[in-house]
Amino acid sequence: MWQLLRIELYKIFKRPRTYISFAAIGAIVMLILLAFYVDGRNYMAFGLQSLTQTFDIEGKVLNGYLICFIILQTLLIHVPLLIALVAGDLVAGEANMGTLRLLITKPVSRTELMFSKFLASVVYTMMLLVWMAILSLLVSVLVFGLGDLMILKSEEVVVLNKADVLWRYFAAFGFAAIAMTTVAALSFLLSIFAENSIGPIVTTMSVIIVFTILTTMDIPVFNKIKPFLFTTHMIGWKGFFDAPVVWESVLTSAGVLVLHIIVFVGAAIAIFRRKDILS
Amino acid sequence: MRYLIILMGLICCSPVVAQDANGLLKQVRAKMAKVKDYVADGMLKTDVSFMNIPDSKVKVYFRDPDQFKIVKEDGISILPKGGVSVSLNSLLSNKDFVAVAGGYTNWNNKKLAVIKLLPVQENSEVALTTLYIDEFTALVYRSTTTTRDNGTYETQLQYGRYASWGLPDKVLFTFNTRDFKLPKGVTMEYETGKKKPAQQKATDGKGKVDITYSSYQINKGIPASIFSAGKNK
């Protein structure tokens, strides 16, 4: 199994396209940091205008923790595309190159093969998130310093003491790992139905975009179906920035996502085991 | 004839009452004039329906005549606009107003003299201030201030160790708030399905800020730069 995983990781990290994701995240984070470094005060004045009409806000609102929160909010919508780029290619890419049939002739069970491929996509996802965490949290804090975290919600302003913030980010990145693994699992499942990787990548992104729109629109008709969409639970990392944390909701969301992962990967393995491989 | 006598009596008595109001106010100001500046350590509690802010240690700076600032070290403090009224020193220092006696009232088992302060300047931000003063100690226990732009503030003060300086041990500041709402599409809200305590509170349009002072350093000198630095960086 370990040998299979190493081979799959080698295949992933040998492709130049894998590094596009790391470069893209690096570029986006640096652009956001530059924008806030140059014109952060105006951004803040605009963002806080509903509050500053009535209140005087003293202190360092624009700090590394806030920038990291903004980056996470921005990037975690786009990162699924970068994950689908690799996870959607795992099986479909092999089918496209004609190596899939050759691969299953090896003395390895199809279950092990699929599981190793999925694990490789999980490793890639984790590395991408660690890269994102280093850039968004560490670099932001180095550039903008530490401070209390002020979060504007739709009907509430939450201020967290700076000593009470770091563990929330670790927890949030841990939750994001589960959320992004769900995307990888979906893309992996779709990958077994296609002969080239474009199909599963585009389908994964289409599902996420449509579901995200349904999740963010505050319309009563959509509110009934929201709990059943995995995208609703993908933003559960924000639950760690409530005071106090509503653990029941956050853990429920994490559970729903883990269930999705099990169903997607289980279905992918079950279908692949019975699939007639012709390419 | 009887009514004429009563009217004459009222006219004759009114300068005496006005004199009392000014005299009492003079005593209050004399007590406060002893404080040229102070740095105080305190605990700030914010109670606003749409705010979830932890209680925090703050430093409070005052410099004669009306410079006042509340700072949370390396942190964020959110105070109502016009919050300068939290300090009576800044409210009363070097301001031109006419004092009118408003009789007496009982408040927390204390008989307090009511004095209304009307600003002399037409463009004054403060429209009316009412002070509730203990005549024996010349301490202000309560004040309400109506402003042009920021609604009405009420301040309640409790005294202890620093009463001889006219400085309170605790200040409860009540002010008007407006609703706060942002579109959920912008905030990308995570629905926890449970109403948080802050949202459950009755939104009567009032917010409260409570400062409990633990210590004062009085008349030790404060640089003016403290009052200009650190605003919403």
PDB file of C-alpha atoms in Angstrom, chain A residues 72-81 180 205 208 212 235, chain B residues 188:
ATOM      1  CA  LEU A  72      -9.330  32.161   4.052  1.00  0.00           C
ATOM      2  CA  GLN A  73     -12.782  33.509   3.202  1.00  0.00           C
ATOM      3  CA  THR A  74     -11.613  34.420  -0.289  1.00  0.00           C
ATOM      4  CA  LEU A  75      -9.467  31.386  -1.049  1.00  0.00           C
ATOM      5  CA  LEU A  76     -11.559  28.561   0.314  1.00  0.00           C
ATOM      6  CA  ILE A  77     -14.062  29.221  -2.482  1.00  0.00           C
ATOM      7  CA  HIS A  78     -11.361  28.904  -5.146  1.00  0.00           C
ATOM      8  CA  VAL A  79      -9.201  26.158  -3.694  1.00  0.00           C
ATOM      9  CA  PRO A  80     -11.730  23.425  -4.688  1.00  0.00           C
ATOM     10  CA  LEU A  81     -10.886  24.175  -8.347  1.00  0.00           C
ATOM     11  CA  MET A 180     -11.281  20.083   0.872  1.00  0.00           C
ATOM     12  CA  MET A 205     -16.606  22.942 -10.050  1.00  0.00           C
ATOM     13  CA  ILE A 208     -19.633  23.454  -6.039  1.00  0.00           C
ATOM     14  CA  THR A 212     -22.382  27.573  -3.021  1.00  0.00           C
ATOM     15  CA  ILE A 235     -17.882  26.848   5.653  1.00  0.00           C
TER      16      ILE A 235
ATOM     17  CA  MET B 188     -20.996  34.147   3.905  1.00  0.00           C
TER      18      MET B 188
END
